[in-house]
Amino acid sequence: MAAPMIPAAKTASPRRLLMQRFAESPLAVLGLGTLLLLLGFAALAPWVAPQNPYDIGALEIFDSQLPPGSVSEFTGTTYWLGTDGQARDVLSAMLYGVRTSLIVAVTSVLGALLIGTTIGMVAAYIGGWVDAVLMRIVDLQLSFPAILVALVLLSVLGQGVDKVILALVIVQWAYFARTARSTAMVERNREYVLAARCLNLGSRRIIFRHMLPNCLPPLIVIATIDLAHAIAAEATLSFLGIGVPVTEPSLGMLIANGFEFMMSGQYWISFFPGMALALLILAINLVGDHLRDILNPRNAQ
């Protein structure tokens, strides 16, 4: 009598395995939930914010600098987190500020990722003098403090969301180039790359269709962590008054608006935007740190 057939165990897909390992860390799950919550509020800011803080006609100047929980005598609106010196609802301004900060940070990181990855992988694949020249440019870029380079660029370019994004791309691309080059140096000697060369495939196809997928894990980790750095850098530039304009303020601009009132006891104008900024950066770092542990080949089981 033939032995019964035993069905082969199903192997979990890489995506499912990644999700399972990510869920093992309660802090990382909490950070991801917090980040998704902030992203949702930022995306829906025009609909969930109690007030449009940048519609001058909707502001009541006599409601300026009201403490948290105050009710307007003129409109009956409850300001749960108080108002600032321009009579803007701090809660509404925070929702719009998170939106601006995330737009600037995500766009700049994606731009830096695209440019840096391309340069790093091309340098590793071609090698020789091309690699030497490109890596010396990267070393030169990394030798200067990022915030100092951004300050110089914005002092020349001026204020504006697009200009802040451009400055952050310029100061961040070198990190991705260095990481992409180091991983591509390992991948270019793999058997699948040698086989692709034997088949006389084009360099572009080998780099971006064969090597790039295997170089993505460390780049994803760098992008996640660099997202927090970009938010902090943008907030610093806006706090110094050379970042985004007043008409499109971010969290850094909101903190700067309340700085002059800190010593007079009106802490809420800067405190709550500062807490939102710290919470946003903390959530991203929790997710990024755990992704780094998961995607590290040395920790693979």
mmCIF file of C-alpha atoms in Angstrom:
data_model
loop_
_atom_site.group_PDB
_atom_site.id
_atom_site.type_symbol
_atom_site.label_atom_id
_atom_site.label_comp_id
_atom_site.label_asym_id
_atom_site.label_seq_id
_atom_site.Cartn_x
_atom_site.Cartn_y
_atom_site.Cartn_z
ATOM 1 C CA MET A 1 0.000 0.000 0.000
ATOM 2 C CA ALA A 2 1.446 3.341 -1.068
ATOM 3 C CA ALA A 3 2.311 5.817 1.645
ATOM 4 C CA PRO A 4 -0.041 8.790 1.841
ATOM 5 C CA MET A 5 1.186 11.976 0.225
ATOM 6 C CA ILE A 6 2.167 14.660 2.731
ATOM 7 C CA PRO A 7 1.572 18.158 1.390
ATOM 8 C CA ALA A 8 4.642 20.353 1.411
ATOM 9 C CA ALA A 9 4.621 23.138 3.927
ATOM 10 C CA LYS A 10 3.915 26.512 2.434
ATOM 11 C CA THR A 11 6.812 28.888 2.617
ATOM 12 C CA ALA A 12 5.909 32.335 3.836
ATOM 13 C CA SER A 13 6.428 35.086 1.286
ATOM 14 C CA PRO A 14 9.146 37.659 1.994
ATOM 15 C CA ARG A 15 6.478 40.344 2.534
ATOM 16 C CA ARG A 16 4.584 38.223 5.053
ATOM 17 C CA LEU A 17 7.819 37.270 6.797
ATOM 18 C CA LEU A 18 8.799 40.939 7.019
ATOM 19 C CA MET A 19 5.419 41.835 8.529
ATOM 20 C CA GLN A 20 5.672 39.011 11.058
ATOM 21 C CA ARG A 21 9.132 40.046 12.187
ATOM 22 C CA PHE A 22 8.113 43.698 12.321
ATOM 23 C CA ALA A 23 5.139 42.844 14.544
ATOM 24 C CA GLU A 24 7.482 41.231 17.069
ATOM 25 C CA SER A 25 8.463 44.673 18.373
ATOM 26 C CA PRO A 26 5.645 46.469 20.249
ATOM 27 C CA LEU A 27 7.569 49.739 20.115
ATOM 28 C CA ALA A 28 7.945 49.542 16.341
ATOM 29 C CA VAL A 29 4.236 48.763 15.932
ATOM 30 C CA LEU A 30 3.396 51.698 18.224
ATOM 31 C CA GLY A 31 5.687 53.950 16.195
ATOM 32 C CA LEU A 32 4.104 52.820 12.914
ATOM 33 C CA GLY A 33 0.597 53.358 14.300
ATOM 34 C CA THR A 34 1.521 56.833 15.526
ATOM 35 C CA LEU A 35 3.120 57.678 12.183
ATOM 36 C CA LEU A 36 0.067 56.491 10.224
ATOM 37 C CA LEU A 37 -2.204 58.474 12.542
ATOM 38 C CA LEU A 38 -0.184 61.651 11.993
ATOM 39 C CA LEU A 39 -0.112 61.012 8.245
ATOM 40 C CA GLY A 40 -3.877 60.628 8.242
ATOM 41 C CA PHE A 41 -4.451 63.853 10.159
ATOM 42 C CA ALA A 42 -2.000 65.690 7.892
ATOM 43 C CA ALA A 43 -3.667 64.425 4.720
ATOM 44 C CA LEU A 44 -7.154 65.323 6.013
ATOM 45 C CA ALA A 45 -6.131 68.648 7.597
ATOM 46 C CA PRO A 46 -8.477 70.803 5.443
ATOM 47 C CA TRP A 47 -11.428 68.669 6.572
ATOM 48 C CA VAL A 48 -10.620 67.779 10.199
ATOM 49 C CA ALA A 49 -8.986 71.021 11.372
ATOM 50 C CA PRO A 50 -11.407 73.182 13.393
ATOM 51 C CA GLN A 51 -10.147 76.282 11.597
ATOM 52 C CA ASN A 52 -8.262 77.258 8.483
ATOM 53 C CA PRO A 53 -5.414 79.062 10.259
ATOM 54 C CA TYR A 54 -4.289 80.814 7.082
ATOM 55 C CA ASP A 55 -7.641 82.278 6.092
ATOM 56 C CA ILE A 56 -7.250 85.804 7.434
ATOM 57 C CA GLY A 57 -10.968 86.474 7.159
ATOM 58 C CA ALA A 58 -11.745 83.588 9.543
ATOM 59 C CA LEU A 59 -9.461 84.862 12.319
ATOM 60 C CA GLU A 60 -10.733 86.956 15.208
ATOM 61 C CA ILE A 61 -7.861 89.170 16.346
ATOM 62 C CA PHE A 62 -9.308 89.490 19.872
ATOM 63 C CA ASP A 63 -8.872 85.736 20.340
ATOM 64 C CA SER A 64 -5.075 85.945 20.193
ATOM 65 C CA GLN A 65 -2.944 84.261 22.874
ATOM 66 C CA LEU A 66 -5.837 82.435 24.519
ATOM 67 C CA PRO A 67 -4.801 79.531 26.807
ATOM 68 C CA PRO A 68 -5.783 75.906 26.047
ATOM 69 C CA GLY A 69 -9.466 75.134 26.524
ATOM 70 C CA SER A 70 -10.612 78.731 26.058
ATOM 71 C CA VAL A 71 -13.900 79.527 24.332
ATOM 72 C CA SER A 72 -14.105 82.499 22.002
ATOM 73 C CA GLU A 73 -16.471 85.229 23.182
ATOM 74 C CA PHE A 74 -17.124 86.245 19.565
ATOM 75 C CA THR A 75 -17.450 82.973 17.637
ATOM 76 C CA GLY A 76 -18.091 80.425 20.398
ATOM 77 C CA THR A 77 -15.223 78.275 19.120
ATOM 78 C CA THR A 78 -13.371 76.149 21.669
ATOM 79 C CA TYR A 79 -9.602 76.356 21.279
ATOM 80 C CA TRP A 80 -8.487 73.060 22.791
ATOM 81 C CA LEU A 81 -4.778 73.903 22.507
ATOM 82 C CA GLY A 82 -5.113 77.688 22.691
ATOM 83 C CA THR A 83 -4.285 80.312 20.096
ATOM 84 C CA ASP A 84 -1.090 82.036 19.010
ATOM 85 C CA GLY A 85 -0.228 85.709 18.622
ATOM 86 C CA GLN A 86 -2.133 85.928 15.322
ATOM 87 C CA ALA A 87 -5.323 84.381 16.820
ATOM 88 C CA ARG A 88 -4.769 81.111 14.966
ATOM 89 C CA ASP A 89 -5.995 77.904 16.555
ATOM 90 C CA VAL A 90 -2.844 76.043 17.605
ATOM 91 C CA LEU A 91 -4.417 72.631 16.933
ATOM 92 C CA SER A 92 -5.408 73.606 13.399
ATOM 93 C CA ALA A 93 -2.015 75.185 12.747
ATOM 94 C CA MET A 94 -0.306 71.994 13.942
ATOM 95 C CA LEU A 95 -2.310 69.830 11.543
ATOM 96 C CA TYR A 96 -1.352 72.051 8.631
ATOM 97 C CA GLY A 97 2.221 72.287 9.906
ATOM 98 C CA VAL A 98 2.631 68.502 10.050
ATOM 99 C CA ARG A 99 1.339 68.368 6.500
ATOM 100 C CA THR A 100 3.909 70.854 5.232
ATOM 101 C CA SER A 101 6.776 69.219 7.139
ATOM 102 C CA LEU A 102 5.926 65.761 5.782
ATOM 103 C CA ILE A 103 5.581 67.004 2.207
ATOM 104 C CA VAL A 104 8.994 68.670 2.353
ATOM 105 C CA ALA A 105 10.679 65.708 4.068
ATOM 106 C CA VAL A 106 9.181 62.929 1.918
ATOM 107 C CA THR A 107 9.812 64.769 -1.358
ATOM 108 C CA SER A 108 13.401 65.625 -0.467
ATOM 109 C CA VAL A 109 14.199 62.090 0.703
ATOM 110 C CA LEU A 110 12.729 60.545 -2.452
ATOM 111 C CA GLY A 111 14.715 62.966 -4.616
ATOM 112 C CA ALA A 112 17.931 62.282 -2.711
ATOM 113 C CA LEU A 113 17.271 58.521 -2.866
ATOM 114 C CA LEU A 114 16.812 58.612 -6.640
ATOM 115 C CA ILE A 115 19.899 60.720 -7.320
ATOM 116 C CA GLY A 116 22.190 59.115 -4.748
ATOM 117 C CA THR A 117 21.246 55.531 -5.638
ATOM 118 C CA THR A 118 21.826 56.148 -9.330
ATOM 119 C CA ILE A 119 25.226 57.741 -8.763
ATOM 120 C CA GLY A 120 26.354 55.114 -6.257
ATOM 121 C CA MET A 121 25.370 52.115 -8.364
ATOM 122 C CA VAL A 122 26.853 53.535 -11.555
ATOM 123 C CA ALA A 123 30.106 54.257 -9.720
ATOM 124 C CA ALA A 124 30.280 50.705 -8.328
ATOM 125 C CA TYR A 125 29.414 49.003 -11.613
ATOM 126 C CA ILE A 126 31.745 50.997 -13.857
ATOM 127 C CA GLY A 127 34.597 51.364 -11.369
ATOM 128 C CA GLY A 128 37.932 52.892 -12.344
ATOM 129 C CA TRP A 129 38.307 56.628 -12.611
ATOM 130 C CA VAL A 130 34.527 57.143 -12.750
ATOM 131 C CA ASP A 131 34.161 55.537 -9.330
ATOM 132 C CA ALA A 132 37.114 57.518 -7.967
ATOM 133 C CA VAL A 133 35.790 60.882 -9.175
ATOM 134 C CA LEU A 134 32.224 60.309 -8.019
ATOM 135 C CA MET A 135 33.272 59.062 -4.594
ATOM 136 C CA ARG A 136 35.592 62.022 -4.068
ATOM 137 C CA ILE A 137 32.626 64.301 -4.764
ATOM 138 C CA VAL A 138 30.642 62.309 -2.209
ATOM 139 C CA ASP A 139 33.465 62.623 0.330
ATOM 140 C CA LEU A 140 33.593 66.372 -0.281
ATOM 141 C CA GLN A 141 29.844 66.642 0.248
ATOM 142 C CA LEU A 142 29.941 64.610 3.467
ATOM 143 C CA SER A 143 32.826 66.662 4.867
ATOM 144 C CA PHE A 144 30.565 69.692 5.384
ATOM 145 C CA PRO A 145 27.810 69.846 8.043
ATOM 146 C CA ALA A 146 24.451 69.317 6.357
ATOM 147 C CA ILE A 147 22.712 72.184 8.140
ATOM 148 C CA LEU A 148 25.527 74.586 7.209
ATOM 149 C CA VAL A 149 25.265 73.682 3.513
ATOM 150 C CA ALA A 150 21.485 74.103 3.666
ATOM 151 C CA LEU A 151 21.853 77.515 5.310
ATOM 152 C CA VAL A 152 24.235 78.689 2.591
ATOM 153 C CA LEU A 153 21.995 77.392 -0.189
ATOM 154 C CA LEU A 154 18.835 78.987 1.204
ATOM 155 C CA SER A 155 20.619 82.278 1.792
ATOM 156 C CA VAL A 156 21.273 82.295 -1.969
ATOM 157 C CA LEU A 157 18.014 80.740 -3.206
ATOM 158 C CA GLY A 158 15.663 82.454 -0.781
ATOM 159 C CA GLN A 159 12.557 81.155 0.994
ATOM 160 C CA GLY A 160 10.081 78.697 -0.471
ATOM 161 C CA VAL A 161 8.955 75.102 -0.102
ATOM 162 C CA ASP A 162 10.558 74.138 -3.421
ATOM 163 C CA LYS A 163 13.831 75.772 -2.421
ATOM 164 C CA VAL A 164 13.885 73.963 0.947
ATOM 165 C CA ILE A 165 13.282 70.661 -0.852
ATOM 166 C CA LEU A 166 16.116 71.392 -3.289
ATOM 167 C CA ALA A 167 18.491 72.287 -0.449
ATOM 168 C CA LEU A 168 17.643 69.100 1.470
ATOM 169 C CA VAL A 169 18.123 66.960 -1.645
ATOM 170 C CA ILE A 170 21.577 68.466 -2.158
ATOM 171 C CA VAL A 171 22.655 67.782 1.435
ATOM 172 C CA GLN A 172 21.211 64.241 1.578
ATOM 173 C CA TRP A 173 22.020 62.527 -1.732
ATOM 174 C CA ALA A 174 25.591 61.673 -0.713
ATOM 175 C CA TYR A 175 24.417 59.336 2.088
ATOM 176 C CA PHE A 176 22.433 57.263 -0.389
ATOM 177 C CA ALA A 177 25.278 57.308 -2.909
ATOM 178 C CA ARG A 178 27.734 55.934 -0.354
ATOM 179 C CA THR A 179 25.315 53.205 0.786
ATOM 180 C CA ALA A 180 24.306 52.230 -2.765
ATOM 181 C CA ARG A 181 27.927 52.017 -3.857
ATOM 182 C CA SER A 182 28.951 49.788 -0.932
ATOM 183 C CA THR A 183 26.116 47.318 -1.536
ATOM 184 C CA ALA A 184 26.546 47.369 -5.320
ATOM 185 C CA MET A 185 30.258 46.588 -4.950
ATOM 186 C CA VAL A 186 29.250 43.280 -3.371
ATOM 187 C CA GLU A 187 26.474 42.529 -5.862
ATOM 188 C CA ARG A 188 28.494 43.202 -9.013
ATOM 189 C CA ASN A 189 30.592 40.066 -8.404
ATOM 190 C CA ARG A 190 27.587 37.784 -7.863
ATOM 191 C CA GLU A 191 26.874 34.924 -10.258
ATOM 192 C CA TYR A 192 23.671 36.467 -11.629
ATOM 193 C CA VAL A 193 25.547 39.620 -12.664
ATOM 194 C CA LEU A 194 28.276 37.578 -14.349
ATOM 195 C CA ALA A 195 25.597 35.574 -16.139
ATOM 196 C CA ALA A 196 23.872 38.756 -17.298
ATOM 197 C CA ARG A 197 27.164 40.007 -18.689
ATOM 198 C CA CYS A 198 27.708 36.732 -20.516
ATOM 199 C CA LEU A 199 24.281 37.188 -22.110
ATOM 200 C CA ASN A 200 25.486 40.585 -23.329
ATOM 201 C CA LEU A 201 22.743 42.487 -21.515
ATOM 202 C CA GLY A 202 23.011 46.259 -21.374
ATOM 203 C CA SER A 203 24.610 47.963 -18.397
ATOM 204 C CA ARG A 204 21.444 49.895 -17.595
ATOM 205 C CA ARG A 205 19.401 46.693 -17.469
ATOM 206 C CA ILE A 206 21.953 44.930 -15.276
ATOM 207 C CA ILE A 207 22.187 47.851 -12.836
ATOM 208 C CA PHE A 208 18.526 48.761 -12.445
ATOM 209 C CA ARG A 209 16.714 45.485 -13.120
ATOM 210 C CA HIS A 210 19.098 42.945 -11.615
ATOM 211 C CA MET A 211 21.353 44.647 -9.060
ATOM 212 C CA LEU A 212 19.023 47.348 -7.718
ATOM 213 C CA PRO A 213 16.398 45.004 -6.139
ATOM 214 C CA ASN A 214 19.147 43.319 -4.108
ATOM 215 C CA CYS A 215 20.549 46.688 -2.992
ATOM 216 C CA LEU A 216 17.225 48.122 -1.803
ATOM 217 C CA PRO A 217 17.007 46.830 1.824
ATOM 218 C CA PRO A 218 19.795 49.040 3.267
ATOM 219 C CA LEU A 219 18.610 51.958 1.142
ATOM 220 C CA ILE A 220 15.088 51.628 2.545
ATOM 221 C CA VAL A 221 16.505 51.735 6.067
ATOM 222 C CA ILE A 222 18.600 54.808 5.274
ATOM 223 C CA ALA A 223 15.581 56.510 3.689
ATOM 224 C CA THR A 224 13.410 55.841 6.735
ATOM 225 C CA ILE A 225 15.963 57.188 9.184
ATOM 226 C CA ASP A 226 16.858 60.091 6.899
ATOM 227 C CA LEU A 227 13.186 61.058 6.801
ATOM 228 C CA ALA A 228 13.417 61.975 10.484
ATOM 229 C CA HIS A 229 16.623 63.922 9.818
ATOM 230 C CA ALA A 230 14.930 65.812 6.980
ATOM 231 C CA ILE A 231 12.001 66.789 9.212
ATOM 232 C CA ALA A 232 14.392 68.010 11.907
ATOM 233 C CA ALA A 233 16.505 69.911 9.362
ATOM 234 C CA GLU A 234 13.451 71.568 7.814
ATOM 235 C CA ALA A 235 12.188 72.538 11.271
ATOM 236 C CA THR A 236 15.578 74.027 12.114
ATOM 237 C CA LEU A 237 15.680 76.060 8.906
ATOM 238 C CA SER A 238 12.111 77.298 9.404
ATOM 239 C CA PHE A 239 12.827 78.139 13.046
ATOM 240 C CA LEU A 240 15.744 80.281 11.895
ATOM 241 C CA GLY A 241 13.426 82.090 9.495
ATOM 242 C CA ILE A 242 14.955 80.985 6.193
ATOM 243 C CA GLY A 243 12.894 77.857 5.501
ATOM 244 C CA VAL A 244 9.298 77.764 4.339
ATOM 245 C CA PRO A 245 7.460 81.111 4.061
ATOM 246 C CA VAL A 246 4.967 82.361 6.618
ATOM 247 C CA THR A 247 2.078 81.577 4.244
ATOM 248 C CA GLU A 248 2.956 77.842 4.364
ATOM 249 C CA PRO A 249 4.364 77.378 7.869
ATOM 250 C CA SER A 250 5.662 74.077 9.136
ATOM 251 C CA LEU A 251 6.174 72.830 12.682
ATOM 252 C CA GLY A 252 9.486 74.676 12.902
ATOM 253 C CA MET A 253 7.805 77.932 11.910
ATOM 254 C CA LEU A 254 5.070 77.394 14.514
ATOM 255 C CA ILE A 255 7.678 76.829 17.229
ATOM 256 C CA ALA A 256 9.464 80.001 16.181
ATOM 257 C CA ASN A 257 6.196 81.975 16.316
ATOM 258 C CA GLY A 258 5.786 81.183 20.001
ATOM 259 C CA PHE A 259 9.397 81.629 21.026
ATOM 260 C CA GLU A 260 8.929 85.290 21.960
ATOM 261 C CA PHE A 261 6.031 84.396 24.278
ATOM 262 C CA MET A 262 7.806 81.636 26.215
ATOM 263 C CA MET A 263 9.108 83.913 28.966
ATOM 264 C CA SER A 264 5.666 85.495 29.486
ATOM 265 C CA GLY A 265 4.065 82.179 30.438
ATOM 266 C CA GLN A 266 2.273 81.540 27.135
ATOM 267 C CA TYR A 267 4.021 78.226 26.688
ATOM 268 C CA TRP A 268 1.365 76.514 24.569
ATOM 269 C CA ILE A 269 2.192 78.437 21.380
ATOM 270 C CA SER A 270 5.551 76.651 21.042
ATOM 271 C CA PHE A 271 5.044 73.681 23.368
ATOM 272 C CA PHE A 272 2.381 71.768 21.453
ATOM 273 C CA PRO A 273 4.019 72.131 17.999
ATOM 274 C CA GLY A 274 7.296 71.089 19.638
ATOM 275 C CA MET A 275 5.637 68.004 21.097
ATOM 276 C CA ALA A 276 4.142 67.143 17.698
ATOM 277 C CA LEU A 277 7.573 67.487 16.090
ATOM 278 C CA ALA A 278 9.204 65.282 18.738
ATOM 279 C CA LEU A 279 6.439 62.668 18.431
ATOM 280 C CA LEU A 280 6.746 62.580 14.643
ATOM 281 C CA ILE A 281 10.518 62.146 14.719
ATOM 282 C CA LEU A 282 10.308 59.544 17.498
ATOM 283 C CA ALA A 283 7.737 57.474 15.566
ATOM 284 C CA ILE A 284 9.870 57.485 12.421
ATOM 285 C CA ASN A 285 13.001 56.523 14.370
ATOM 286 C CA LEU A 286 11.218 53.612 16.073
ATOM 287 C CA VAL A 287 10.123 52.255 12.693
ATOM 288 C CA GLY A 288 13.510 52.866 11.087
ATOM 289 C CA ASP A 289 15.522 51.273 13.893
ATOM 290 C CA HIS A 290 13.453 48.092 13.803
ATOM 291 C CA LEU A 291 13.610 47.925 10.004
ATOM 292 C CA ARG A 292 17.379 48.174 10.280
ATOM 293 C CA ASP A 293 17.441 45.184 12.617
ATOM 294 C CA ILE A 294 15.100 43.153 10.415
ATOM 295 C CA LEU A 295 16.851 43.854 7.113
ATOM 296 C CA ASN A 296 20.356 43.361 8.512
ATOM 297 C CA PRO A 297 21.713 40.154 6.875
ATOM 298 C CA ARG A 298 23.593 39.285 10.083
ATOM 299 C CA ASN A 299 20.273 39.022 11.933
ATOM 300 C CA ALA A 300 18.589 36.868 9.285
ATOM 301 C CA GLN A 301 17.432 33.555 10.637
#
